[in-house]
Short mmCIF file of C-alpha atoms and ligand atoms in Angstrom, two decimals:
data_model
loop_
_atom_site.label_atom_id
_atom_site.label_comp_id
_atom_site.label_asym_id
_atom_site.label_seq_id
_atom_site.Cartn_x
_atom_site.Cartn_y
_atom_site.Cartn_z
CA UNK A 495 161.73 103.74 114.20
CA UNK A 496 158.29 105.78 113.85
CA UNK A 497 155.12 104.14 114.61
CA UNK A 498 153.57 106.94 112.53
CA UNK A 499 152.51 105.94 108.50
CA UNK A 500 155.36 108.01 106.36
CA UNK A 501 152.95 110.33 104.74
CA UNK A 502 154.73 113.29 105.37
CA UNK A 503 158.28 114.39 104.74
CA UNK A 504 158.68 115.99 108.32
CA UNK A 505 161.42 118.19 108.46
CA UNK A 506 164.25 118.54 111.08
CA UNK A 507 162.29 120.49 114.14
CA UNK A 508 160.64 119.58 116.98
CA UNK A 509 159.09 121.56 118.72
CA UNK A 510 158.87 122.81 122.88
CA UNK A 511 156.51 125.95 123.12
CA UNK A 512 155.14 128.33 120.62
CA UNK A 513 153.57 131.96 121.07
CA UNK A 514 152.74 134.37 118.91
CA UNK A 515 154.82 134.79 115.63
CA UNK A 516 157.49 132.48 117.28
CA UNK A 517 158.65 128.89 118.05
CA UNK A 518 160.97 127.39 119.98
CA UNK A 519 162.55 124.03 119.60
CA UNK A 520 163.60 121.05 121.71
CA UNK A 521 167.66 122.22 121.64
CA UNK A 522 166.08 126.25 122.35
CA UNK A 523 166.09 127.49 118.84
CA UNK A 524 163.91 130.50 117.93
CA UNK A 525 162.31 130.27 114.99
CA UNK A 526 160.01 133.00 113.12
CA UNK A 527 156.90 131.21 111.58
CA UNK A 528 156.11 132.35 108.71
CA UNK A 529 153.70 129.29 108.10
CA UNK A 530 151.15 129.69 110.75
CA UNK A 531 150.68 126.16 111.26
CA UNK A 532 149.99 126.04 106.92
CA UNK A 533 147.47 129.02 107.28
CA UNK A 534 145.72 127.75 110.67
CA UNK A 535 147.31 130.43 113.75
CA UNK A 536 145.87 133.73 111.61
CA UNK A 537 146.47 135.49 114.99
CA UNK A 538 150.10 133.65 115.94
CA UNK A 539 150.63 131.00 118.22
CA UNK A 540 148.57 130.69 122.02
CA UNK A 541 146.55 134.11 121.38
CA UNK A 542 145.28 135.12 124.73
CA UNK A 543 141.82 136.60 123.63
CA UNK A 544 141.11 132.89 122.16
CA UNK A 545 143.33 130.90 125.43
CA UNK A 546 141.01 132.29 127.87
CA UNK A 547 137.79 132.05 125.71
CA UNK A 548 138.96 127.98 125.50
CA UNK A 549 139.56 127.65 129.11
CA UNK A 550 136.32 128.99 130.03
CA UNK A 551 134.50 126.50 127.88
CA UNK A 552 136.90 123.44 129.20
CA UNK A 553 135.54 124.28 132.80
CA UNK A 554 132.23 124.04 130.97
CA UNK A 555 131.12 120.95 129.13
CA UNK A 556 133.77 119.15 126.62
CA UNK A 557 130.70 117.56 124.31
CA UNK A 558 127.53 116.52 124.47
CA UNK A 559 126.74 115.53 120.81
CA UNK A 560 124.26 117.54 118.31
CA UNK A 561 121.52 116.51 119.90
CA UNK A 562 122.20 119.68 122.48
CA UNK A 563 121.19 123.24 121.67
CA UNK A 564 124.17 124.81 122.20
CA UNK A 565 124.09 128.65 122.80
CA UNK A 566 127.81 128.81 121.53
CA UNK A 567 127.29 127.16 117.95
CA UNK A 568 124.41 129.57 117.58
CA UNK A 569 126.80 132.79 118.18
CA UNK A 570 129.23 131.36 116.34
CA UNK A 571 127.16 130.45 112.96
CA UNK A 572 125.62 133.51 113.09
CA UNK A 573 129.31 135.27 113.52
CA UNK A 574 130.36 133.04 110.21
CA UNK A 575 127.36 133.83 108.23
CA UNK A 576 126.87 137.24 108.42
CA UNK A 577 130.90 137.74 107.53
CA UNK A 578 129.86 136.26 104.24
CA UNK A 579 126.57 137.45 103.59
CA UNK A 580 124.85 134.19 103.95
CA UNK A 581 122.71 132.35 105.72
CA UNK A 582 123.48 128.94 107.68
CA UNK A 583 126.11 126.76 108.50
CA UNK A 584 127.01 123.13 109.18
CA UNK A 585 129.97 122.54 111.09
CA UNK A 586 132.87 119.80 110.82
CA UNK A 587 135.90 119.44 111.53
CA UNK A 588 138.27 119.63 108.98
CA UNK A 589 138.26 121.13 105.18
CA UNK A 590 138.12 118.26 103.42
CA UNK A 591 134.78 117.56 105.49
CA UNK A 592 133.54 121.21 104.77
CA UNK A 593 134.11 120.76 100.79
CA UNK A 594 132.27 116.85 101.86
CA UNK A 595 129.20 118.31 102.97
CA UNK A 596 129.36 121.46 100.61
CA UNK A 597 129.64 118.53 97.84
CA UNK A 598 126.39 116.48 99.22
CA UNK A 599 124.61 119.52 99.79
CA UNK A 600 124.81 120.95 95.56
CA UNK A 601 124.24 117.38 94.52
CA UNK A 602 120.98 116.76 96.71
CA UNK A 603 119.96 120.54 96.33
CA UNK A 604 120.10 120.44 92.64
CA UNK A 605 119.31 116.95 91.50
CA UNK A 606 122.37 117.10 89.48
CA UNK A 607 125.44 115.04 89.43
CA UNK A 608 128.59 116.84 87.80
CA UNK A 609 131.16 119.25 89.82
CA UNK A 610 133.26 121.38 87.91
CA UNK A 611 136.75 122.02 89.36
CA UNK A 612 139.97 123.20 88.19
CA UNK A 613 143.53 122.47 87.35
CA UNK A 614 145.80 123.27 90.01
CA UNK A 615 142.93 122.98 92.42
CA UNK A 616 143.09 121.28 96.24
CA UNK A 617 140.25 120.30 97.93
CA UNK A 618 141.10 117.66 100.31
CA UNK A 619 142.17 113.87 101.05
CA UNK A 620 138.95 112.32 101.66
CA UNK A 621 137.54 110.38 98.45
CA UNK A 622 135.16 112.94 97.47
CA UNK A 623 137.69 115.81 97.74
CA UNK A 624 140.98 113.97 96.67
CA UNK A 625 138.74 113.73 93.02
CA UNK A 626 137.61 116.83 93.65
CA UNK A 627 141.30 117.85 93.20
CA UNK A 628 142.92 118.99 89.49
CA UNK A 629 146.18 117.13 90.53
CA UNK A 630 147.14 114.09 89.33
CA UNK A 631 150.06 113.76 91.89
CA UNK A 632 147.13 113.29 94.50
CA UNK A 633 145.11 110.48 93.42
CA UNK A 634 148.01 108.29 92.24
CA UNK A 635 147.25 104.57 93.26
CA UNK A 636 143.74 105.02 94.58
CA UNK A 637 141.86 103.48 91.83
CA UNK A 638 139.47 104.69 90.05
CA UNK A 639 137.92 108.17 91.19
CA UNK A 640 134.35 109.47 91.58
CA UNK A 641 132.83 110.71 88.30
CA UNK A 642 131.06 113.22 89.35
CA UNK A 643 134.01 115.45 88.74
CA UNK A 644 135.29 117.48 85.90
CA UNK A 645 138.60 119.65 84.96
CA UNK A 646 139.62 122.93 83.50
CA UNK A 647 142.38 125.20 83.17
CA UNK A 648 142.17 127.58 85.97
CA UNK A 649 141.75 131.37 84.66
CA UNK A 650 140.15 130.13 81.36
CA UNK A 651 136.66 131.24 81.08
CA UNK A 652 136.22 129.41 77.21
CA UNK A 653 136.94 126.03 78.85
CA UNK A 654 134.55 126.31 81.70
CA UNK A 655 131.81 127.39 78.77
CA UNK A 656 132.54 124.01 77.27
CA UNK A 657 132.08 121.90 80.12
CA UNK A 658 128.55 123.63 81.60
CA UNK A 659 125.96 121.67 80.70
CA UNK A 660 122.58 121.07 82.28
CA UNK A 661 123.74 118.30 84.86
CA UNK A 662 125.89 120.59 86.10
CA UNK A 663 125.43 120.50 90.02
CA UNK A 664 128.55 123.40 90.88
CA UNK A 665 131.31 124.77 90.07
CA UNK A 666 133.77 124.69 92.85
CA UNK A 667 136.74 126.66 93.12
CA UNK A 668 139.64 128.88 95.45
CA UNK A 669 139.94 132.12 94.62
CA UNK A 670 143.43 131.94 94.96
CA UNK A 671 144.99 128.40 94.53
CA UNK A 672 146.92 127.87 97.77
CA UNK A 673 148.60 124.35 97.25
CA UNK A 674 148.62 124.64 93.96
CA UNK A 675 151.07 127.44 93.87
CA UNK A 676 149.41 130.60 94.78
CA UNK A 677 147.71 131.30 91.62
CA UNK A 678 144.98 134.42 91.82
CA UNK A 679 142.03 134.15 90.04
CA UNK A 680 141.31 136.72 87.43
CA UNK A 681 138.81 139.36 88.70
CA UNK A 682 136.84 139.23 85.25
CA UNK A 683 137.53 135.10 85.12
CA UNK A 684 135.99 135.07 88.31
CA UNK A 685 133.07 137.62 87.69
CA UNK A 686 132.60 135.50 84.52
CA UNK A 687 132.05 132.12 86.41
CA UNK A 688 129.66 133.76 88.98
CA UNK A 689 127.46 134.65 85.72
CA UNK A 690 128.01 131.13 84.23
CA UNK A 691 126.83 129.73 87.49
CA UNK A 692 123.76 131.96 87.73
CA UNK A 693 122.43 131.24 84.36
CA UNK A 694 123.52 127.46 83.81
CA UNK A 695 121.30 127.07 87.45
CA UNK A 696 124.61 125.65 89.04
CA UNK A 697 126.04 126.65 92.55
CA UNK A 698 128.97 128.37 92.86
CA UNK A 699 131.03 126.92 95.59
CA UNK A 700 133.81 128.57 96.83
CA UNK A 701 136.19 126.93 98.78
CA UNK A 702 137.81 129.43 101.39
CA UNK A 703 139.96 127.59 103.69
CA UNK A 704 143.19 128.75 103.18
CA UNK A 705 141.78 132.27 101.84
CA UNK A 706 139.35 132.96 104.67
CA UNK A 707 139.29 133.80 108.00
CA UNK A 708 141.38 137.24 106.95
CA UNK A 709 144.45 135.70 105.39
CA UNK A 710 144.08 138.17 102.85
CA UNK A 711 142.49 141.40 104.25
CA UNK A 712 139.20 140.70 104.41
CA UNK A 713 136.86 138.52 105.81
CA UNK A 714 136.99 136.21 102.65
CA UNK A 715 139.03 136.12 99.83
CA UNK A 716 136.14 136.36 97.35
CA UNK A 717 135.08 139.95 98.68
CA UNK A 718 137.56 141.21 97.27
CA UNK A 719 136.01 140.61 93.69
CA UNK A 720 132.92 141.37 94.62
CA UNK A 721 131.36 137.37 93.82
CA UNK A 722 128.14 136.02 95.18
CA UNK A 723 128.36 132.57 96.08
CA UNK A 724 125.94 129.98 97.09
CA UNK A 725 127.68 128.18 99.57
CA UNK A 726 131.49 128.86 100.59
CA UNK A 727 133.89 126.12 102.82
CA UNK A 728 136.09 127.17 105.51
CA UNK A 729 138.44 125.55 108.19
CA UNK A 730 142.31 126.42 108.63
CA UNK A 731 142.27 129.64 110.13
CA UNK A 732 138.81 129.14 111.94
CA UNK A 733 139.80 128.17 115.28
CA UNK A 734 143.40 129.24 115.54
CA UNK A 735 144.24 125.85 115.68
CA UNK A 736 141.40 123.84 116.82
CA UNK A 737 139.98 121.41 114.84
CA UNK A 738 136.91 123.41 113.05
CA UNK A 739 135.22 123.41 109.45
CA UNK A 740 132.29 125.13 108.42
CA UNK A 741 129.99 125.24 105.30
CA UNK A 742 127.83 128.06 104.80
CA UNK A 743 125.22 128.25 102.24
CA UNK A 744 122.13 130.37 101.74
CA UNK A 745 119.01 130.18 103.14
CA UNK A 746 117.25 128.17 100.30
CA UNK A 747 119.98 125.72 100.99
CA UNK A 748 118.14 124.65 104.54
CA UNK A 749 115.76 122.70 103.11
CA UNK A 750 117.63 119.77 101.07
CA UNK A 751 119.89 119.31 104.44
CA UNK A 752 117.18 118.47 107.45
CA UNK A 753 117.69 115.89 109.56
CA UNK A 754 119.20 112.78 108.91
CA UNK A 755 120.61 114.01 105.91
CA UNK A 756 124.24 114.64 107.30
CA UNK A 757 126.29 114.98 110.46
CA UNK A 758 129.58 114.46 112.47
CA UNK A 759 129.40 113.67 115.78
CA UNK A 760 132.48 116.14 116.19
CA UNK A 761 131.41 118.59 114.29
CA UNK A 762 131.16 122.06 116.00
CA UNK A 763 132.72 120.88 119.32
CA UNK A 764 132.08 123.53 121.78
CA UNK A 765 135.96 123.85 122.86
CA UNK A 766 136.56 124.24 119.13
CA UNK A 767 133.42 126.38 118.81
CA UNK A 768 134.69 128.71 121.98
CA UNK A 769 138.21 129.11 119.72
CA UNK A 770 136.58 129.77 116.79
CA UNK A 771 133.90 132.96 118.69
CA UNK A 772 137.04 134.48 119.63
CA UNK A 773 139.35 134.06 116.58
CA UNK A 774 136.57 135.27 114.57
CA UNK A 775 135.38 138.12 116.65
CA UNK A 776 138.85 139.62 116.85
CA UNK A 777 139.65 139.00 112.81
CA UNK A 778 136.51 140.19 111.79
CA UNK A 779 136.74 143.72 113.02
CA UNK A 780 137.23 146.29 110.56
CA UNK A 781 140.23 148.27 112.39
CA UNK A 782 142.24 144.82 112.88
CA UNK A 783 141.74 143.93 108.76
CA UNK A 784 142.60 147.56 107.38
CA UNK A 785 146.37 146.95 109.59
CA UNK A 786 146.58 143.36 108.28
CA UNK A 787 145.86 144.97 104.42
CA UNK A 788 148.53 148.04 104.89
CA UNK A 789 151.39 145.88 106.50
CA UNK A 790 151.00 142.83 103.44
CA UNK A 791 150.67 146.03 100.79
CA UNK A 792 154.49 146.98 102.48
CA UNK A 793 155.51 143.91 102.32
CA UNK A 794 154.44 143.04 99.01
CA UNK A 795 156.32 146.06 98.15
CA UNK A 796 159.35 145.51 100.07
CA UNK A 797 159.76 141.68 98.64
CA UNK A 798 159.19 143.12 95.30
CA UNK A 799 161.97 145.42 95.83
CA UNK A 800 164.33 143.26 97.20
CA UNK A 801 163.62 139.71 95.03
CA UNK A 802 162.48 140.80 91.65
CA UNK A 803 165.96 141.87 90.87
CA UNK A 804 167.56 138.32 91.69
CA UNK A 805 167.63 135.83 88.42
CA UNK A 806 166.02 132.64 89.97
CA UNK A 807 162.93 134.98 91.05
CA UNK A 808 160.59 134.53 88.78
CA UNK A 809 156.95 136.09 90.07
CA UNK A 810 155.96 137.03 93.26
CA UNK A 811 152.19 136.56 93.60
CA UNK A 812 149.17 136.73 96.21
CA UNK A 813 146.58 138.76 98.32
CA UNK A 814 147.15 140.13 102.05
CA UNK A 815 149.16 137.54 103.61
CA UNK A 816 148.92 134.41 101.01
CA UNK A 817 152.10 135.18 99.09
CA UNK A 818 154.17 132.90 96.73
CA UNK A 819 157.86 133.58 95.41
CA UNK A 820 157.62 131.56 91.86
CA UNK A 821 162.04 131.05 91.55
CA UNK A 822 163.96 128.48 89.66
CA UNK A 823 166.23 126.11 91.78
CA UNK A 824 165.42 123.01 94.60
CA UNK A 825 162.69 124.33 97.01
CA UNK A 826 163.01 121.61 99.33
CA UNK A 827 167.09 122.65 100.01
CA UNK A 828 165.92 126.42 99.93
CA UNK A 829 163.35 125.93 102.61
CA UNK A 830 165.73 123.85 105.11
CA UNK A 831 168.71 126.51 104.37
CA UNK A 832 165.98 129.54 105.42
CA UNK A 833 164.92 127.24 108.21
CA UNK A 834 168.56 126.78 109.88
CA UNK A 835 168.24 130.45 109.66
CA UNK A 836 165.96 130.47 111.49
CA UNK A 837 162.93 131.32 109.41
CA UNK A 838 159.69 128.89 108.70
CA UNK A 839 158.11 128.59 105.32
CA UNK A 840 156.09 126.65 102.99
CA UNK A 841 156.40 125.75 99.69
CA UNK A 842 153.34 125.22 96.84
CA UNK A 843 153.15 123.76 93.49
CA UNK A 844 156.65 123.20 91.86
CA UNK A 845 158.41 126.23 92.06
CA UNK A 846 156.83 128.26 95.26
CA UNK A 847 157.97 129.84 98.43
CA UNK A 848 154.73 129.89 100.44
CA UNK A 849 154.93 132.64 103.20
CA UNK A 850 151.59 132.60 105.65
CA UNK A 851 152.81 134.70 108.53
CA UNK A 852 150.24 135.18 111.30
CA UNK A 853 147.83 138.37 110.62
CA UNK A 854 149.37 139.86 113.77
CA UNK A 855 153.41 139.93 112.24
CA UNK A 856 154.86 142.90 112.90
CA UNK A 857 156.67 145.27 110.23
CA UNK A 858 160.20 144.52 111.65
CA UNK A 859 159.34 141.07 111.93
CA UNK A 860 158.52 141.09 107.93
CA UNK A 861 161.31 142.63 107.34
CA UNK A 862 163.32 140.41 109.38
CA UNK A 863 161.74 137.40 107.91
CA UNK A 864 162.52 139.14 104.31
CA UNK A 865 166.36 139.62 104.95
CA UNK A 866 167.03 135.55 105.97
CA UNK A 867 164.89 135.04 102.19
CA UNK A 868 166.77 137.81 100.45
CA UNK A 869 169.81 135.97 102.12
CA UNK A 870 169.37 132.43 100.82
CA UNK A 871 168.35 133.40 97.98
CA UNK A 872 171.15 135.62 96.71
CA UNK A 873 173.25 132.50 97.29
CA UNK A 874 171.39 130.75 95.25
CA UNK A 875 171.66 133.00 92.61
CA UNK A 876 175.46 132.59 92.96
CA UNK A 877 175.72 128.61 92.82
CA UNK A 878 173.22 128.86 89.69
CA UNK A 879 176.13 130.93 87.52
C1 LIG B 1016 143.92 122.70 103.41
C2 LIG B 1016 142.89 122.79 102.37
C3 LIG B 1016 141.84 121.85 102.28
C4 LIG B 1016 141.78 120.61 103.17
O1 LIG B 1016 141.63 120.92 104.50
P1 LIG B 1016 141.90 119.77 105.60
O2 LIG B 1016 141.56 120.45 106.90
O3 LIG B 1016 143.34 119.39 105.50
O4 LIG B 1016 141.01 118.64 105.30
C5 LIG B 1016 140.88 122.04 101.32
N1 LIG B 1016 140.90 123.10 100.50
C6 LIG B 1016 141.89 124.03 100.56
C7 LIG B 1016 141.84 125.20 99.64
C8 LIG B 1016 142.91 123.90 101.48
O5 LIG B 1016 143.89 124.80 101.51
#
């Protein structure tokens, strides 16, 4: 019996030790992780730049509270800003908490009350951020949720139109939908909202913690469109698997958050602030990104060229490294066949293959990673006629 609450369906691995793109279990299998920890280990598992950055700090001072000036915070918010073009940052420790104080912030900042959101969308688990969330599967038996929030179709700029209004606080959104399937936004949908945003007087959030921190070839996911938000979330891939969040907003933000108006007596923990200097410092370089954008564009290619043809693939979709395979047939039983190959992978939505694979995968290790896929499903394929 588990003294743990059931809320997640673990699957059948437990495991010893982990480096790099690898893990091994308890009985000494090898697995390839393709998950990354769901989008956390950007540069694989135990990477040494970050290791000896953390141990440094643990012979230094564990925490001391906000109260301190720390030197570290400093060079890392400054890091984290100037990636996105923007001006200051709060840290936390988690997404949900990110998307929590990126919420407070538009509300207090604005004087308005509604958040716009989308379909599809994920957000979090705290109450704020679970009705934050377009998913109904989420908020099942918790009551009634906050009204501050409001739906539409992702990808659908007539809707949005409908819904702005002058109480409108923000607009919140991922510019691709991770959990919810890997959906990418529409460059013009996207350039559309920005515009909305601008002349309704409503933030634009955007929430970038599964997109950021390189996943998909840049810094953050929104560059590649070319958007301008006020204030974007990030967390997952921040620390390389330290518990880190960060909202970052521009400078005309600083005012409506002085103190006493938030905090987290965790947040921006200097061990977790060392891990996040050097994940960030090595991902942010423009050498390391251009590699991580040429391998995905191969392997985009390569899946394409090997799944497309099969009849339960339906789409393949995504941006650097964030990659669904939409396919007919039970994802749960596909994932644990690929697994007792020996391959790790997520699913999203209904019908998705997730595949995160650390930024630092190699080419053979795609392609090895590809085969077990191409593998399972083919077999599939054959069971479904
Ligand atoms: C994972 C995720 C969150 C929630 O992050 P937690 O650290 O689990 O609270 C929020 N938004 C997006 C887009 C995510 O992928």
């Amino acid at each position: 019996m588990s003294y743990l609450f059931p809320t997640y369906a673990k699957w059948d691995v437990k495991p010893k030790t982990a480096k790099g793109c690898y893990l091994i279990d308890q009985s000494g299998k090898t697995y390839l992780d393709f998950t990354s920890g769901i989008g956390v280990c950007n540069l694989g598992h135990q990477p040494d730049e970050v290791k000896e950055e953390v141990l440094k700090q643990l012979d230094g001072y564990w925490h001391v509270s906000n109260l301190f000036q720390m030197e570290n915070q400093e060079i890392a918010a400054e890091l984290l800003a100037k990636a996105a073009g923007l001006d200051a940052v709060f840290f936390a420790n988690s997404g949900a908490e990110a998307n929590e104080a990126a919420i407070k912030l538009a509300r207090k900042a604005t004087g308005k009350s509604k958040i716009i959101t989308f379909e599809k969308s994920f957000h979090g688990r705290t109450f704020a951020t679970m009705a934050a969330t377009g998913q109904d599967k989420i908020k099942q038996g918790f009551g009634t949720m906050l009204e501050t929030f409001v739906y539409v179709p992702y990808n659908d700029i007539t809707s949005l139109e409908q819904e702005m209004d002058e109480d409108v606080a923000a607009v919140m959104l991922e510019v691709i939908q991770g959990e919810g399937g890997i959906n990418v936004g529409d460059a013009e949908f996207l350039k559309s909202v920005e515009k909305l945003c601008h002349e309704n007087h409503s933030l634009l959030i955007i929430d970038e913690i599964q997109t950021g921190i390189g996943r998909t070839g840049k810094p953050f996911a929104y560059q590649h469109f070319g958007l301008n938000p006020d204030i974007i979330t990030v967390a997952k891939g921040l620390g390389s698997g330290f518990p880190i969040g960060a909202m970052v907003g521009k400078a005309e933000l600083k005012a409506y958050f002085g103190p006493g108006s938030h905090g987290s007596t965790f947040g921006g923990n200097p061990v977790a602030i060392a891990s996040a200097i050097a994940t960030m410092k090595k991902i942010f370089s423009e050498a390391f990104l251009e590699e991580v954008k040429q391998k995905s564009d191969n392997f985009m290619k390569e899946l394409e060229k090997a799944l497309l043809e099969l009849p339960i693939v339906n789409e393949i979709r995504g941006l650097g490294m964030m990659i669904g395979i939409d396919i007919q047939g039970n994802i749960p039983a596909i994932l644990a066949e690929i697994r007792e190959e020996g391959l790790l992978v997520l699913s999203a939505g209904d019908s998705v293959i997730r595949l995160l694979p650390p930024l630092t995968v190699s080419l053979a290790e795609l392609k090895k990673g590809l085969d077990i896929i191409t593998k399972v499903l083919k077999k599939h394929c054959l069971a479904a006629i």
